[in-house]
Amino acid sequence: MFAGAQGIHLLFNMARIKCISIILGPAGLGLLGTFQILQGFTGAVAGMGIASSGVRNIAERGENADRDERAKTIVMVRRLSMIGGFVGGFLLVIASLPLSQLTFNTEAFAPDIALLGIAVLLACMGEGERAVIQGMRRIRALSKLLILTAFAATISTVGLYWCLGIRGIVPSLVAIAAIDYFGSRSVSRGIHPGTTGVTWRESLCGSGNILRLGVAYMWSAALSTFVMYLARLFILREFDLPTLGVYTAAFVLSGLFVNFLLAAMAADYYPALAAASSDHIQMRKLVNAQTEIGMLLALPGVLATVALAPWIIKVFYTSEFSASADLLQWFVLGCFGRVVSFPLSYVVLALDKSGLYFVITTLAEFVHLALLWIGLQCFGLIGVAIAFCALLVFTTFMGHSVARKMIGFVWTREVLRLLWLLYTIVIAMFLATRLLPAEAAALLGIVVTGVASLVCLRKLVDRVGFEHPMLRGLHRLPGIRLVCRSEW
């Protein structure tokens, strides 16, 4: 259900990106990406990981048990998110001049950075409201919210870009944050209005458990965003703003695909894993099942993107972004590794091992920073994407080692077979685009993607059956039942 909503959200995002590329061009897209990183880093620090930690704490108390405690937790998450948003917005306002100078070598963008503080405030409060919805595992409500906010955000932001041009970038980010917050607030109040009997003093005094794990989340998100910020600074110092736009185009497009998939999986996977944190056998089953489903869902999209990258860039951007195609192929190759490492990364979080999570994420980001610098020096702009792929290989093996130590996890024989087979297909398709003419590689990619889609559909039906909401409507399509007949 949430995957379908994410798919619709993805289409709206693609439409928005196309309009941005036409109206703003590479330089405008590079500027947009930089403002988004500034907002993301400030929001990550100010948010203190409260939203992510709140999901775990709300889900852990269950739907019917500990209602009073769950109500108090919901109130704490909302209030702490509000406090963090105010602090983050205020810090961004007072630091706007030095940030503008550091990032753009001019103070001309200081008013825009100060205005971005409003977006940080609204985004932090919106994350708190979504934590309530996700922690209560109301996937249907979250799906509807995602579709409505994506539609409203696309209409409003395209209008702002059309009217204001490059000056509409920050107002559009504020508009997106406002739409997200007010939409999330209306939905979460319908699910759980909160307990009015909890005072602010009680909320702050009882927030230690949320903040303890939240600091680990915050550190991970802030450090990751800071490394992305440094990557943009490296590119600006080595090249220029249009080149940064080329990089941003490829990174955003690959992120749209993988974030759509990972958000769909995480919506129910993380609460379920947290609820099973005392049962390591069940946790191992959940991680293996999520890895299988993730790879089967991701393979067709990865193959199609690798094979058709030059045409995809032309469809979603303009001819000015043609240099993004090579970057996109490397980024998507790394994204497939992210799908594999993603289920492993939640094991430490579900077990509430905040100190270990702190160490792991710090090590991963320092490795990423080193790989970025080496990649830029040795390979130029394409080295940034190569560094992303190398990072995902490192984090996958590290995540597996940690999960094995914590819960005795190992990939099942079926998952290992699937892992080797699908990686072989993806790498072979990647090499084909380098060795064959563009048209021949695209034709081969279309054929391979079509076959892979049918095989992955057959495997998904084996695992979840046609009674699953995602597959219920597919069996009515001509030929689908024939492909998925059990005797095959």
CSV table of C-alpha atoms in Angstrom, one decimal:
chain,number,residue,atom,x,y,z
A,1,MET,CA,0.0,0.0,0.0
A,2,PHE,CA,2.7,2.5,1.0
A,3,ALA,CA,4.8,1.4,-2.0
A,4,GLY,CA,1.9,2.5,-4.3
A,5,ALA,CA,1.6,5.8,-2.5
A,6,GLN,CA,5.4,6.3,-2.8
A,7,GLY,CA,5.1,5.5,-6.6
A,8,ILE,CA,2.5,8.3,-7.0
A,9,HIS,CA,4.7,10.6,-4.9
A,10,LEU,CA,7.6,9.7,-7.1
A,11,LEU,CA,5.7,10.7,-10.2
A,12,PHE,CA,4.9,14.1,-8.7
A,13,ASN,CA,8.5,14.6,-7.8
A,14,MET,CA,9.6,13.7,-11.3
A,15,ALA,CA,7.2,16.3,-12.7
A,16,ARG,CA,8.5,18.9,-10.3
A,17,ILE,CA,12.2,18.1,-11.2
A,18,LYS,CA,11.4,18.4,-14.9
A,19,CYS,CA,9.8,21.9,-14.4
A,20,ILE,CA,12.8,23.0,-12.2
A,21,SER,CA,15.3,21.9,-14.8
A,22,ILE,CA,13.5,23.8,-17.6
A,23,ILE,CA,13.0,27.0,-15.5
A,24,LEU,CA,16.2,27.1,-13.5
A,25,GLY,CA,18.8,25.2,-15.6
A,26,PRO,CA,21.9,23.5,-14.1
A,27,ALA,CA,23.0,26.4,-12.0
A,28,GLY,CA,19.6,26.8,-10.5
A,29,LEU,CA,19.4,23.1,-9.7
A,30,GLY,CA,22.8,23.2,-8.1
A,31,LEU,CA,21.7,26.1,-5.9
A,32,LEU,CA,18.5,24.3,-5.0
A,33,GLY,CA,20.5,21.2,-3.9
A,34,THR,CA,22.8,23.3,-1.8
A,35,PHE,CA,19.9,25.0,0.0
A,36,GLN,CA,18.3,21.6,0.6
A,37,ILE,CA,21.5,20.3,2.2
A,38,LEU,CA,21.7,23.4,4.5
A,39,GLN,CA,18.1,22.8,5.5
A,40,GLY,CA,18.7,19.1,6.0
A,41,PHE,CA,21.8,19.5,8.1
A,42,THR,CA,20.2,22.1,10.4
A,43,GLY,CA,17.0,20.1,10.7
A,44,ALA,CA,19.0,16.9,11.5
A,45,VAL,CA,20.9,18.7,14.3
A,46,ALA,CA,17.9,20.6,15.7
A,47,GLY,CA,15.6,17.6,15.4
A,48,MET,CA,17.9,15.5,17.7
A,49,GLY,CA,16.6,12.3,16.0
A,50,ILE,CA,13.4,12.7,18.0
A,51,ALA,CA,11.1,11.7,15.1
A,52,SER,CA,13.0,8.4,14.4
A,53,SER,CA,13.4,7.6,18.1
A,54,GLY,CA,9.8,8.5,18.7
A,55,VAL,CA,8.7,5.9,16.1
A,56,ARG,CA,10.5,3.2,18.0
A,57,ASN,CA,9.1,4.3,21.4
A,58,ILE,CA,5.5,4.5,20.2
A,59,ALA,CA,5.7,1.2,18.3
A,60,GLU,CA,7.3,-0.6,21.2
A,61,ARG,CA,4.3,0.2,23.4
A,62,GLY,CA,1.9,-1.6,21.0
A,63,GLU,CA,-1.5,-0.7,19.8
A,64,ASN,CA,-3.6,-1.7,22.8
A,65,ALA,CA,-1.1,-2.0,25.7
A,66,ASP,CA,0.4,0.8,27.7
A,67,ARG,CA,-2.1,3.4,26.4
A,68,ASP,CA,-1.2,6.0,29.0
A,69,GLU,CA,2.5,5.6,28.4
A,70,ARG,CA,2.0,5.7,24.6
A,71,ALA,CA,0.0,8.9,24.9
A,72,LYS,CA,2.7,10.5,27.0
A,73,THR,CA,5.3,9.5,24.5
A,74,ILE,CA,3.3,11.0,21.6
A,75,VAL,CA,3.0,14.3,23.5
A,76,MET,CA,6.7,14.3,24.2
A,77,VAL,CA,7.6,13.7,20.6
A,78,ARG,CA,5.4,16.5,19.4
A,79,ARG,CA,6.7,19.0,22.0
A,80,LEU,CA,10.4,18.1,21.6
A,81,SER,CA,10.0,18.4,17.8
A,82,MET,CA,8.6,21.9,18.2
A,83,ILE,CA,11.4,22.9,20.5
A,84,GLY,CA,14.0,21.5,18.1
A,85,GLY,CA,12.4,23.3,15.2
A,86,PHE,CA,12.5,26.7,17.0
A,87,VAL,CA,16.1,26.2,18.0
A,88,GLY,CA,17.2,25.1,14.5
A,89,GLY,CA,15.4,28.0,12.8
A,90,PHE,CA,16.9,30.5,15.2
A,91,LEU,CA,20.4,29.2,14.7
A,92,LEU,CA,20.0,29.3,10.9
A,93,VAL,CA,18.9,33.0,11.1
A,94,ILE,CA,21.9,34.1,13.2
A,95,ALA,CA,24.4,32.1,11.2
A,96,SER,CA,23.0,33.1,7.8
A,97,LEU,CA,25.9,35.6,6.9
A,98,PRO,CA,28.8,33.3,7.7
A,99,LEU,CA,27.1,30.3,6.0
A,100,SER,CA,26.5,32.4,2.9
A,101,GLN,CA,30.1,33.4,2.8
A,102,LEU,CA,31.4,29.9,3.4
A,103,THR,CA,29.1,28.2,0.9
A,104,PHE,CA,28.9,30.7,-1.9
A,105,ASN,CA,31.8,33.1,-1.3
A,106,THR,CA,29.4,35.9,-1.0
A,107,GLU,CA,26.9,37.3,1.5
A,108,ALA,CA,24.3,37.8,-1.1
A,109,PHE,CA,22.4,34.6,-0.1
A,110,ALA,CA,22.2,35.4,3.6
A,111,PRO,CA,18.5,36.5,3.5
A,112,ASP,CA,17.6,33.3,1.7
A,113,ILE,CA,19.4,31.2,4.3
A,114,ALA,CA,17.7,33.2,7.1
A,115,LEU,CA,14.3,32.5,5.5
A,116,LEU,CA,15.2,28.8,5.3
A,117,GLY,CA,14.9,28.9,9.1
A,118,ILE,CA,11.1,28.8,8.8
A,119,ALA,CA,11.4,25.7,6.6
A,120,VAL,CA,13.5,24.0,9.3
A,121,LEU,CA,10.9,24.8,12.0
A,122,LEU,CA,8.0,23.5,10.0
A,123,ALA,CA,9.9,20.4,8.8
A,124,CYS,CA,10.9,19.4,12.4
A,125,MET,CA,7.3,19.7,13.6
A,126,GLY,CA,6.1,17.8,10.5
A,127,GLU,CA,8.5,14.9,11.2
A,128,GLY,CA,7.2,14.7,14.8
A,129,GLU,CA,3.6,14.4,13.5
A,130,ARG,CA,4.6,11.7,11.0
A,131,ALA,CA,6.4,9.8,13.7
A,132,VAL,CA,3.1,9.5,15.5
A,133,ILE,CA,1.4,8.1,12.4
A,134,GLN,CA,4.2,5.7,11.6
A,135,GLY,CA,4.6,4.6,15.2
A,136,MET,CA,0.9,3.8,15.4
A,137,ARG,CA,1.4,1.8,12.1
A,138,ARG,CA,-1.4,3.6,10.3
A,139,ILE,CA,0.0,2.9,6.8
A,140,ARG,CA,-3.3,3.7,5.0
A,141,ALA,CA,-3.4,7.2,6.6
A,142,LEU,CA,0.3,7.7,5.8
A,143,SER,CA,-0.2,6.7,2.2
A,144,LYS,CA,-3.1,9.1,1.7
A,145,LEU,CA,-1.0,11.9,3.3
A,146,LEU,CA,1.9,11.2,1.0
A,147,ILE,CA,-0.2,11.5,-2.1
A,148,LEU,CA,-2.0,14.7,-1.1
A,149,THR,CA,1.1,16.5,0.1
A,150,ALA,CA,3.0,15.6,-3.0
A,151,PHE,CA,0.3,17.0,-5.2
A,152,ALA,CA,0.0,20.2,-3.3
A,153,ALA,CA,3.8,20.7,-3.1
A,154,THR,CA,4.2,20.2,-6.8
A,155,ILE,CA,1.5,22.8,-7.7
A,156,SER,CA,2.8,25.4,-5.3
A,157,THR,CA,6.5,25.0,-6.0
A,158,VAL,CA,6.2,25.0,-9.7
A,159,GLY,CA,4.1,28.2,-9.5
A,160,LEU,CA,6.7,29.9,-7.3
A,161,TYR,CA,9.6,28.9,-9.7
A,162,TRP,CA,7.5,30.2,-12.6
A,163,CYS,CA,6.8,33.5,-11.0
A,164,LEU,CA,10.1,34.2,-9.1
A,165,GLY,CA,12.6,32.1,-11.0
A,166,ILE,CA,15.8,31.4,-9.0
A,167,ARG,CA,14.5,33.7,-6.1
A,168,GLY,CA,11.6,31.2,-5.6
A,169,ILE,CA,13.9,28.4,-4.5
A,170,VAL,CA,13.8,29.1,-0.7
A,171,PRO,CA,10.1,30.1,-0.7
A,172,SER,CA,9.3,26.8,-2.4
A,173,LEU,CA,11.2,24.9,0.3
A,174,VAL,CA,9.2,26.8,3.0
A,175,ALA,CA,5.9,26.0,1.1
A,176,ILE,CA,6.8,22.3,1.0
A,177,ALA,CA,7.6,22.2,4.7
A,178,ALA,CA,4.3,24.0,5.5
A,179,ILE,CA,2.2,21.7,3.4
A,180,ASP,CA,3.9,18.7,5.0
A,181,TYR,CA,3.4,19.9,8.5
A,182,PHE,CA,-0.2,21.0,8.3
A,183,GLY,CA,-1.2,17.8,6.4
A,184,SER,CA,0.6,15.6,8.9
A,185,ARG,CA,-0.9,17.5,11.8
A,186,SER,CA,-4.4,17.0,10.6
A,187,VAL,CA,-3.9,13.3,10.1
A,188,SER,CA,-2.1,12.6,13.3
A,189,ARG,CA,-4.6,14.4,15.5
A,190,GLY,CA,-7.3,12.2,14.0
A,191,ILE,CA,-5.3,9.1,15.0
A,192,HIS,CA,-4.3,10.3,18.4
A,193,PRO,CA,-5.0,13.8,19.8
A,194,GLY,CA,-2.6,13.4,22.7
A,195,THR,CA,-3.0,13.7,26.4
A,196,THR,CA,-3.7,17.2,27.7
A,197,GLY,CA,-2.9,16.3,31.3
A,198,VAL,CA,0.8,16.0,30.6
A,199,THR,CA,2.6,19.3,31.5
A,200,TRP,CA,5.6,20.7,29.6
A,201,ARG,CA,7.8,20.0,32.7
A,202,GLU,CA,6.7,16.3,32.7
A,203,SER,CA,7.4,16.1,29.0
A,204,LEU,CA,10.9,17.4,29.3
A,205,CYS,CA,11.8,15.4,32.4
A,206,GLY,CA,10.5,12.2,30.9
A,207,SER,CA,12.1,12.6,27.5
A,208,GLY,CA,15.5,11.0,28.5
A,209,ASN,CA,14.8,7.7,26.7
A,210,ILE,CA,13.7,9.4,23.5
A,211,LEU,CA,16.6,11.8,23.5
A,212,ARG,CA,19.2,9.1,24.3
A,213,LEU,CA,18.5,7.1,21.2
A,214,GLY,CA,17.6,10.3,19.3
A,215,VAL,CA,21.1,11.7,19.7
A,216,ALA,CA,22.4,8.7,17.9
A,217,TYR,CA,19.9,9.3,15.1
A,218,MET,CA,20.8,13.0,15.0
A,219,TRP,CA,24.5,12.3,14.8
A,220,SER,CA,24.0,9.9,12.0
A,221,ALA,CA,21.7,12.2,10.0
A,222,ALA,CA,23.7,15.3,10.7
A,223,LEU,CA,27.1,13.7,9.8
A,224,SER,CA,25.7,12.2,6.6
A,225,THR,CA,24.2,15.5,5.5
A,226,PHE,CA,27.5,17.3,6.5
A,227,VAL,CA,29.5,15.0,4.3
A,228,MET,CA,27.1,15.7,1.4
A,229,TYR,CA,27.5,19.4,2.1
A,230,LEU,CA,31.3,19.0,1.9
A,231,ALA,CA,31.0,17.0,-1.3
A,232,ARG,CA,29.2,20.0,-2.8
A,233,LEU,CA,31.9,22.4,-1.5
A,234,PHE,CA,34.6,20.2,-3.1
A,235,ILE,CA,32.8,20.3,-6.4
A,236,LEU,CA,32.2,24.1,-6.2
A,237,ARG,CA,35.9,24.6,-5.4
A,238,GLU,CA,37.1,22.2,-8.2
A,239,PHE,CA,34.5,23.2,-10.8
A,240,ASP,CA,31.6,25.6,-10.9
A,241,LEU,CA,27.8,26.0,-10.1
A,242,PRO,CA,26.6,24.4,-13.4
A,243,THR,CA,28.8,21.4,-12.8
A,244,LEU,CA,27.3,21.1,-9.3
A,245,GLY,CA,23.9,21.1,-11.0
A,246,VAL,CA,25.0,18.2,-13.2
A,247,TYR,CA,26.0,16.3,-10.1
A,248,THR,CA,22.8,17.2,-8.3
A,249,ALA,CA,20.7,16.1,-11.2
A,250,ALA,CA,22.1,12.6,-11.1
A,251,PHE,CA,22.1,12.3,-7.4
A,252,VAL,CA,18.5,13.5,-7.0
A,253,LEU,CA,17.2,11.2,-9.7
A,254,SER,CA,18.9,8.1,-8.2
A,255,GLY,CA,17.7,9.2,-4.8
A,256,LEU,CA,14.1,9.5,-6.0
A,257,PHE,CA,14.2,5.8,-7.0
A,258,VAL,CA,15.9,4.3,-4.0
A,259,ASN,CA,14.1,6.6,-1.5
A,260,PHE,CA,10.8,5.6,-2.9
A,261,LEU,CA,11.6,2.0,-2.3
A,262,LEU,CA,13.3,2.3,1.0
A,263,ALA,CA,10.6,4.6,2.5
A,264,ALA,CA,8.0,2.0,1.3
A,265,MET,CA,9.8,-0.8,3.1
A,266,ALA,CA,10.7,1.2,6.2
A,267,ALA,CA,7.1,2.3,6.9
A,268,ASP,CA,6.2,-1.0,8.4
A,269,TYR,CA,9.5,-2.8,8.6
A,270,TYR,CA,11.2,-0.7,11.3
A,271,PRO,CA,8.2,-0.7,13.7
A,272,ALA,CA,7.8,-4.4,13.2
A,273,LEU,CA,11.6,-5.0,13.8
A,274,ALA,CA,11.5,-2.8,17.0
A,275,ALA,CA,8.4,-4.7,18.3
A,276,ALA,CA,10.3,-8.0,17.8
A,277,SER,CA,13.5,-6.7,19.4
A,278,SER,CA,13.3,-9.4,22.2
A,279,ASP,CA,13.0,-12.2,19.7
A,280,HIS,CA,16.2,-12.6,17.7
A,281,ILE,CA,14.9,-15.5,15.7
A,282,GLN,CA,12.0,-13.4,14.5
A,283,MET,CA,14.4,-10.5,13.8
A,284,ARG,CA,16.5,-12.7,11.6
A,285,LYS,CA,13.5,-13.8,9.6
A,286,LEU,CA,12.3,-10.2,9.2
A,287,VAL,CA,15.8,-9.0,7.9
A,288,ASN,CA,16.1,-11.9,5.4
A,289,ALA,CA,12.5,-11.4,4.2
A,290,GLN,CA,13.0,-7.7,3.8
A,291,THR,CA,16.3,-8.2,1.9
A,292,GLU,CA,14.6,-10.6,-0.6
A,293,ILE,CA,11.6,-8.3,-1.2
A,294,GLY,CA,13.8,-5.2,-1.5
A,295,MET,CA,16.1,-6.8,-4.2
A,296,LEU,CA,13.1,-8.2,-6.2
A,297,LEU,CA,11.4,-4.8,-6.1
A,298,ALA,CA,14.6,-2.9,-7.0
A,299,LEU,CA,16.1,-5.0,-9.8
A,300,PRO,CA,13.8,-3.9,-12.7
A,301,GLY,CA,14.2,-0.2,-11.9
A,302,VAL,CA,18.0,-0.5,-11.5
A,303,LEU,CA,18.4,-2.4,-14.8
A,304,ALA,CA,16.2,0.1,-16.7
A,305,THR,CA,18.0,3.1,-15.2
A,306,VAL,CA,21.5,1.7,-16.0
A,307,ALA,CA,20.6,0.8,-19.6
A,308,LEU,CA,18.6,4.0,-20.4
A,309,ALA,CA,20.4,6.6,-18.4
A,310,PRO,CA,21.1,9.0,-21.3
A,311,TRP,CA,17.4,8.9,-22.3
A,312,ILE,CA,16.2,9.2,-18.8
A,313,ILE,CA,18.3,12.3,-18.3
A,314,LYS,CA,16.8,13.9,-21.4
A,315,VAL,CA,13.2,13.0,-20.3
A,316,PHE,CA,13.5,14.3,-16.8
A,317,TYR,CA,15.9,17.2,-17.4
A,318,THR,CA,17.2,19.0,-20.5
A,319,SER,CA,20.1,18.5,-22.9
A,320,GLU,CA,22.2,20.8,-20.6
A,321,PHE,CA,22.3,17.9,-18.2
A,322,SER,CA,23.6,15.2,-20.6
A,323,ALA,CA,26.8,14.8,-18.6
A,324,SER,CA,24.7,13.5,-15.7
A,325,ALA,CA,24.1,10.1,-17.4
A,326,ASP,CA,27.4,8.5,-16.4
A,327,LEU,CA,27.0,9.7,-12.9
A,328,LEU,CA,23.5,8.4,-12.7
A,329,GLN,CA,24.6,4.9,-13.7
A,330,TRP,CA,27.2,4.8,-10.9
A,331,PHE,CA,24.8,6.2,-8.4
A,332,VAL,CA,22.1,3.7,-9.2
A,333,LEU,CA,24.6,0.9,-9.0
A,334,GLY,CA,25.4,2.1,-5.5
A,335,CYS,CA,21.7,2.3,-4.8
A,336,PHE,CA,21.2,-1.4,-5.4
A,337,GLY,CA,23.8,-2.0,-2.7
A,338,ARG,CA,21.9,0.4,-0.4
A,339,VAL,CA,18.8,-1.8,-0.8
A,340,VAL,CA,20.8,-4.8,0.4
A,341,SER,CA,22.4,-2.9,3.4
A,342,PHE,CA,19.2,-1.1,4.4
A,343,PRO,CA,17.5,-4.0,6.3
A,344,LEU,CA,20.8,-4.6,8.2
A,345,SER,CA,21.2,-1.0,9.3
A,346,TYR,CA,18.0,-1.1,11.3
A,347,VAL,CA,19.1,-4.0,13.6
A,348,VAL,CA,21.1,-1.8,15.9
A,349,LEU,CA,18.3,0.8,16.0
A,350,ALA,CA,15.7,-1.8,16.8
A,351,LEU,CA,17.9,-3.1,19.7
A,352,ASP,CA,18.2,0.4,21.1
A,353,LYS,CA,22.1,0.2,20.9
A,354,SER,CA,22.6,4.0,20.6
A,355,GLY,CA,26.3,3.9,21.4
A,356,LEU,CA,27.1,1.2,18.8
A,357,TYR,CA,25.0,3.1,16.2
A,358,PHE,CA,27.0,6.2,17.0
A,359,VAL,CA,30.3,4.4,16.3
A,360,ILE,CA,29.1,2.6,13.2
A,361,THR,CA,27.7,5.7,11.5
A,362,THR,CA,30.8,7.8,12.4
A,363,LEU,CA,33.1,5.3,10.9
A,364,ALA,CA,31.0,5.0,7.7
A,365,GLU,CA,30.9,8.7,7.1
A,366,PHE,CA,34.6,9.2,7.7
A,367,VAL,CA,35.2,6.4,5.1
A,368,HIS,CA,32.8,8.2,2.8
A,369,LEU,CA,34.6,11.5,3.2
A,370,ALA,CA,38.0,9.9,2.5
A,371,LEU,CA,36.5,8.1,-0.6
A,372,LEU,CA,35.0,11.4,-1.9
A,373,TRP,CA,38.4,13.1,-1.7
A,374,ILE,CA,40.3,10.3,-3.3
A,375,GLY,CA,37.6,9.9,-6.0
A,376,LEU,CA,37.7,13.6,-6.9
A,377,GLN,CA,41.5,13.7,-7.1
A,378,CYS,CA,41.8,10.5,-9.1
A,379,PHE,CA,38.7,10.5,-11.4
A,380,GLY,CA,37.3,14.0,-11.3
A,381,LEU,CA,33.5,14.4,-11.0
A,382,ILE,CA,32.7,10.8,-11.7
A,383,GLY,CA,34.8,9.9,-8.7
A,384,VAL,CA,32.1,11.2,-6.4
A,385,ALA,CA,29.7,8.6,-7.8
A,386,ILE,CA,32.3,5.9,-7.6
A,387,ALA,CA,33.0,6.7,-4.0
A,388,PHE,CA,29.2,6.3,-3.3
A,389,CYS,CA,29.4,2.7,-4.7
A,390,ALA,CA,32.5,1.9,-2.7
A,391,LEU,CA,30.8,3.2,0.5
A,392,LEU,CA,27.8,0.9,0.0
A,393,VAL,CA,30.0,-2.2,-0.4
A,394,PHE,CA,31.8,-1.2,2.9
A,395,THR,CA,28.6,-0.5,4.8
A,396,THR,CA,26.9,-3.8,3.6
A,397,PHE,CA,29.7,-6.0,4.9
A,398,MET,CA,30.0,-3.9,8.1
A,399,GLY,CA,26.2,-4.1,8.7
A,400,HIS,CA,26.2,-7.9,8.2
A,401,SER,CA,29.1,-8.3,10.6
A,402,VAL,CA,27.4,-6.3,13.3
A,403,ALA,CA,24.0,-8.0,12.8
A,404,ARG,CA,25.8,-11.4,13.0
A,405,LYS,CA,27.3,-10.4,16.3
A,406,MET,CA,24.2,-8.9,17.8
A,407,ILE,CA,21.4,-11.4,16.8
A,408,GLY,CA,23.3,-14.3,15.2
A,409,PHE,CA,22.2,-13.1,11.7
A,410,VAL,CA,23.3,-14.7,8.5
A,411,TRP,CA,21.8,-14.5,5.0
A,412,THR,CA,19.8,-17.6,4.2
A,413,ARG,CA,20.9,-19.8,1.3
A,414,GLU,CA,18.0,-18.4,-0.8
A,415,VAL,CA,19.0,-14.8,-0.1
A,416,LEU,CA,22.7,-15.5,-1.0
A,417,ARG,CA,21.7,-17.2,-4.3
A,418,LEU,CA,19.4,-14.3,-5.1
A,419,LEU,CA,22.1,-11.8,-4.1
A,420,TRP,CA,24.8,-13.3,-6.3
A,421,LEU,CA,22.5,-13.7,-9.3
A,422,LEU,CA,21.0,-10.2,-9.2
A,423,TYR,CA,24.3,-8.5,-8.7
A,424,THR,CA,25.8,-10.5,-11.6
A,425,ILE,CA,22.9,-9.3,-13.8
A,426,VAL,CA,23.2,-5.7,-12.7
A,427,ILE,CA,27.0,-5.5,-13.2
A,428,ALA,CA,26.8,-7.3,-16.6
A,429,MET,CA,24.2,-4.7,-17.7
A,430,PHE,CA,26.5,-1.9,-16.4
A,431,LEU,CA,29.5,-3.3,-18.4
A,432,ALA,CA,27.3,-3.7,-21.5
A,433,THR,CA,26.6,0.0,-21.5
A,434,ARG,CA,30.3,0.6,-21.6
A,435,LEU,CA,31.2,-1.9,-24.3
A,436,LEU,CA,28.2,-1.7,-26.7
A,437,PRO,CA,26.9,1.2,-28.8
A,438,ALA,CA,24.3,3.2,-27.0
A,439,GLU,CA,21.4,2.0,-29.1
A,440,ALA,CA,22.4,-1.7,-28.8
A,441,ALA,CA,22.9,-1.3,-25.0
A,442,ALA,CA,19.5,0.3,-24.7
A,443,LEU,CA,17.7,-2.4,-26.7
A,444,LEU,CA,19.5,-5.1,-24.6
A,445,GLY,CA,18.5,-3.3,-21.5
A,446,ILE,CA,14.8,-3.2,-22.4
A,447,VAL,CA,14.8,-6.9,-23.1
A,448,VAL,CA,16.6,-7.8,-20.0
A,449,THR,CA,14.5,-5.5,-17.9
A,450,GLY,CA,11.3,-7.0,-19.3
A,451,VAL,CA,12.4,-10.5,-18.5
A,452,ALA,CA,13.7,-9.5,-15.1
A,453,SER,CA,10.4,-7.8,-14.3
A,454,LEU,CA,8.4,-11.0,-15.0
A,455,VAL,CA,10.8,-13.2,-13.0
A,456,CYS,CA,10.8,-10.8,-10.0
A,457,LEU,CA,7.0,-10.7,-10.2
A,458,ARG,CA,6.9,-14.5,-10.1
A,459,LYS,CA,9.2,-14.5,-7.1
A,460,LEU,CA,7.2,-11.9,-5.3
A,461,VAL,CA,4.0,-13.9,-5.8
A,462,ASP,CA,5.8,-17.0,-4.4
A,463,ARG,CA,6.5,-15.0,-1.2
A,464,VAL,CA,3.4,-12.9,-0.6
A,465,GLY,CA,0.7,-14.4,-2.9
A,466,PHE,CA,-1.8,-12.6,-5.1
A,467,GLU,CA,-4.0,-11.8,-2.1
A,468,HIS,CA,-1.5,-9.1,-1.2
A,469,PRO,CA,-2.9,-5.6,-1.9
A,470,MET,CA,0.0,-4.7,-4.1
A,471,LEU,CA,-0.5,-7.7,-6.4
A,472,ARG,CA,-4.2,-8.2,-6.1
A,473,GLY,CA,-5.0,-6.0,-9.2
A,474,LEU,CA,-2.1,-7.3,-11.3
A,475,HIS,CA,-3.5,-10.8,-11.7
A,476,ARG,CA,-6.3,-9.3,-13.7
A,477,LEU,CA,-4.0,-8.1,-16.4
A,478,PRO,CA,-3.7,-10.4,-19.5
A,479,GLY,CA,-0.9,-12.9,-19.3
A,480,ILE,CA,0.1,-12.2,-15.7
A,481,ARG,CA,-1.7,-15.2,-14.3
A,482,LEU,CA,0.0,-17.4,-16.9
A,483,VAL,CA,3.4,-16.1,-16.0
A,484,CYS,CA,2.8,-16.7,-12.3
A,485,ARG,CA,1.2,-20.1,-12.5
A,486,SER,CA,2.4,-22.3,-9.7
A,487,GLU,CA,3.5,-25.1,-11.9
A,488,TRP,CA,6.2,-23.0,-13.5
